[in-house]
XYZ file of N, CA and C in Angstrom:
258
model
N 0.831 -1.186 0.000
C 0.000 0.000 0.000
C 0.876 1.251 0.000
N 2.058 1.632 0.706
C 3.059 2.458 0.809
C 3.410 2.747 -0.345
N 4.042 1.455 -1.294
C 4.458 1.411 -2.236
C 3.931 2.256 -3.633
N 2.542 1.579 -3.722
C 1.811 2.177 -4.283
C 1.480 3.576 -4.055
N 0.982 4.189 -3.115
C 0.365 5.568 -2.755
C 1.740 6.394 -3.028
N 2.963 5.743 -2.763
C 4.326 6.645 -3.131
C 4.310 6.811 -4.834
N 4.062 5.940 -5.880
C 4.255 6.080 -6.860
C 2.895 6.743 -7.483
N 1.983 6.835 -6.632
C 0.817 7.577 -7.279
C 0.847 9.128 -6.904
N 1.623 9.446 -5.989
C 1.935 10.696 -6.147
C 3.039 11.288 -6.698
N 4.177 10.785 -6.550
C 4.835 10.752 -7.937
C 4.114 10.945 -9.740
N 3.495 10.349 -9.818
C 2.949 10.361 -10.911
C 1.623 11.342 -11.220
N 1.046 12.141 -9.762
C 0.409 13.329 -9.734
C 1.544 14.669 -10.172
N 2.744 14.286 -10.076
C 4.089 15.586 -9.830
C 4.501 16.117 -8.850
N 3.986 15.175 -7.760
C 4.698 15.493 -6.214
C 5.727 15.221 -5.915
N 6.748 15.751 -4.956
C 7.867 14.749 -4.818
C 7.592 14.113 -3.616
N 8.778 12.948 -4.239
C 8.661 11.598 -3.518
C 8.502 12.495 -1.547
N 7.368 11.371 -1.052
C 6.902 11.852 0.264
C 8.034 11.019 1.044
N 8.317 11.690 2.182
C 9.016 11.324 3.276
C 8.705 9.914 3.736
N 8.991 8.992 4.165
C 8.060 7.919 4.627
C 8.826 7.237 6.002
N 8.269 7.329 7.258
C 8.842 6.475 8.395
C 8.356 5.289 8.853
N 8.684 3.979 9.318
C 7.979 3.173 9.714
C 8.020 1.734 8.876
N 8.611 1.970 7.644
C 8.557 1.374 7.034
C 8.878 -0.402 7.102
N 10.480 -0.271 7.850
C 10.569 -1.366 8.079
C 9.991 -3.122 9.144
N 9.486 -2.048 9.538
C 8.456 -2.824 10.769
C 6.805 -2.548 10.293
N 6.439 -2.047 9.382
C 4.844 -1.865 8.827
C 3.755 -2.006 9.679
N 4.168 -1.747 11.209
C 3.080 -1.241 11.972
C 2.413 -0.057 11.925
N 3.210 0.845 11.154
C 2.445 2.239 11.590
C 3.303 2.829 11.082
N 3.171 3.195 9.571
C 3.643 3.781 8.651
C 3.033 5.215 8.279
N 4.316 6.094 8.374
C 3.459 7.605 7.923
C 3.974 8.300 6.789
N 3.441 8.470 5.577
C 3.543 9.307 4.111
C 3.433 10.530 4.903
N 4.809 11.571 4.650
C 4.078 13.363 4.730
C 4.787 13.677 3.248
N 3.515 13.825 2.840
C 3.964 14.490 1.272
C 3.713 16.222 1.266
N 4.404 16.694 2.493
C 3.771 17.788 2.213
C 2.316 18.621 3.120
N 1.638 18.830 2.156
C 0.418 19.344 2.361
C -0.824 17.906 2.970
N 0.032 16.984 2.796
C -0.776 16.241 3.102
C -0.242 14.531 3.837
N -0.670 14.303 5.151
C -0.162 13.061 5.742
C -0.653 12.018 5.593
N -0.234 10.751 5.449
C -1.342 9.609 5.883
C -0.790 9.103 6.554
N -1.349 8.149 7.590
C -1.131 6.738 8.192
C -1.504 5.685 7.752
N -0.593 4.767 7.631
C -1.317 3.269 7.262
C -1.309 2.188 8.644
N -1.865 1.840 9.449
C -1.473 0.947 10.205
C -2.299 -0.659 9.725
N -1.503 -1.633 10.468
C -1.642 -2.789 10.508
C -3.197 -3.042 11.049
N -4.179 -3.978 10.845
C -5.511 -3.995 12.052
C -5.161 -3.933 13.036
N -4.934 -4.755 13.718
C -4.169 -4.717 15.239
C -3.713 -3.665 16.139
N -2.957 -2.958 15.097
C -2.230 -1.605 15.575
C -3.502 -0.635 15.755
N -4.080 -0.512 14.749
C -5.390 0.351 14.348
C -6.191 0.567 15.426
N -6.447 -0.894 15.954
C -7.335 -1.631 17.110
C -6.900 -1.054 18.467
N -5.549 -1.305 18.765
C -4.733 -1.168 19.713
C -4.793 0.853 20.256
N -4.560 1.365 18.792
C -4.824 2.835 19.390
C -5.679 3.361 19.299
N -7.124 2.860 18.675
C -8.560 3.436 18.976
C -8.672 4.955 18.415
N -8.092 5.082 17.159
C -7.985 6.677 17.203
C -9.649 6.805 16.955
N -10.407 6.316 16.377
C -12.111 7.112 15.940
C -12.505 7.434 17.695
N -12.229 6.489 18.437
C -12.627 7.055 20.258
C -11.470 7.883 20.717
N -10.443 8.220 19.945
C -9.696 9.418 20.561
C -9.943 10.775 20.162
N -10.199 10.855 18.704
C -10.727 12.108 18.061
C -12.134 12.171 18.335
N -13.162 11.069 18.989
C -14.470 11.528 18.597
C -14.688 12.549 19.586
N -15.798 13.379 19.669
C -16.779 13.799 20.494
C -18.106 13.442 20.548
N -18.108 13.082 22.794
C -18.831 12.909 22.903
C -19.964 14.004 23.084
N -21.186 13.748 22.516
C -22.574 13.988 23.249
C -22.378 14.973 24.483
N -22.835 15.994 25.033
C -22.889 16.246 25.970
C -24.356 15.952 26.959
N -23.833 15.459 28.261
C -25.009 14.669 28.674
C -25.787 15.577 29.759
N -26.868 15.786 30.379
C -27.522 16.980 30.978
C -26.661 16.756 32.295
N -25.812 16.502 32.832
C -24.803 16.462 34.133
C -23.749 17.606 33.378
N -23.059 17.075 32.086
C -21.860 17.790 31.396
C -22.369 19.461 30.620
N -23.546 19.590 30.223
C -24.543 20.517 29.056
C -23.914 21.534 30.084
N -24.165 21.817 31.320
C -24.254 23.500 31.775
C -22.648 23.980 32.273
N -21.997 22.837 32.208
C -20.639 23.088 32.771
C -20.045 22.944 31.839
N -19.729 22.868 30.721
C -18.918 22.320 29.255
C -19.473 23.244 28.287
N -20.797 23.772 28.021
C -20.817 24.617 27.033
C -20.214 25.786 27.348
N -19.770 26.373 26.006
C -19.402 27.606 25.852
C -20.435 28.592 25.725
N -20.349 29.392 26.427
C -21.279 30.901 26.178
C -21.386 31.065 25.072
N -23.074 31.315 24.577
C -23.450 31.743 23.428
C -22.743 33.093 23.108
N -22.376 33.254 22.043
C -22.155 35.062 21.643
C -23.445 36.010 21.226
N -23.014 36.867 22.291
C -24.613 37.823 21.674
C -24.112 38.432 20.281
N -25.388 38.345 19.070
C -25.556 39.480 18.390
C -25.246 40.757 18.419
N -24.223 41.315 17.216
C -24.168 43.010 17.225
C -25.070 43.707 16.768
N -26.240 44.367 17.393
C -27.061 45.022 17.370
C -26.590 45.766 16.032
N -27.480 46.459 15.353
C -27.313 47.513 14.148
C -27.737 48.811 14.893
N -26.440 49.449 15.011
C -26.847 50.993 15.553
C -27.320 51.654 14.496
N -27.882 53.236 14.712
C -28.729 54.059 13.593
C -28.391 54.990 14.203
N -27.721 56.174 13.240
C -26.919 57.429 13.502
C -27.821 58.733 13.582
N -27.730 59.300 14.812
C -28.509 60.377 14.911
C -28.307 61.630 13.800
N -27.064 61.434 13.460
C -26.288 62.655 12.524
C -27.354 62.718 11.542
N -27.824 63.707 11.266
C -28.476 64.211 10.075
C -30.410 64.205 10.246
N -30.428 63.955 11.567
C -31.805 63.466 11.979
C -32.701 64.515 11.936
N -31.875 65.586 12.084
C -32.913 66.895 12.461
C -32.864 66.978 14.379
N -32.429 66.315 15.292
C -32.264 66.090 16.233
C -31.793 67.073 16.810
């Protein structure tokens, strides 16, 4: 998969991406730049749970009043007395 995704950006006109990990193919990382990937093994994948590390949870009515952020009020539209006859 490395292999491949290296020669397909190559062949977009990128240069060849950095690549670490390679020799042990647990947890291989392409930075081409503007753009990273990871490839891991299942296991590995399994092992670091990233979709439950990045997710967010739900906030639950215990967490809702202590965890939200303050709404921002609206900037009113002021109306200039200048020229009112005032």
């Amino acid at each position: 998969m490395t292999q491949h995704l290296v020669e397909r950006l190559k062949a977009a006109g990128l240069e060849t991406p950095h690549v670490e990990g390679l020799p042990q193919a647990d947890w291989v990382l392409l930075d081409a730049g503007d753009a990273v990937v990871h490839l891991f093994r299942p296991e590995v994948r399994n092992f670091y749970n990233l979709e439950k590390l990045w997710s967010v949870a739900a906030p639950t009515p215990e967490t809702a009043d202590s965890t939200a952020a303050p709404t921002p009020r609206r900037r009113t539209k002021r109306t200039s007395s200048v020229g009112a006859g005032i």
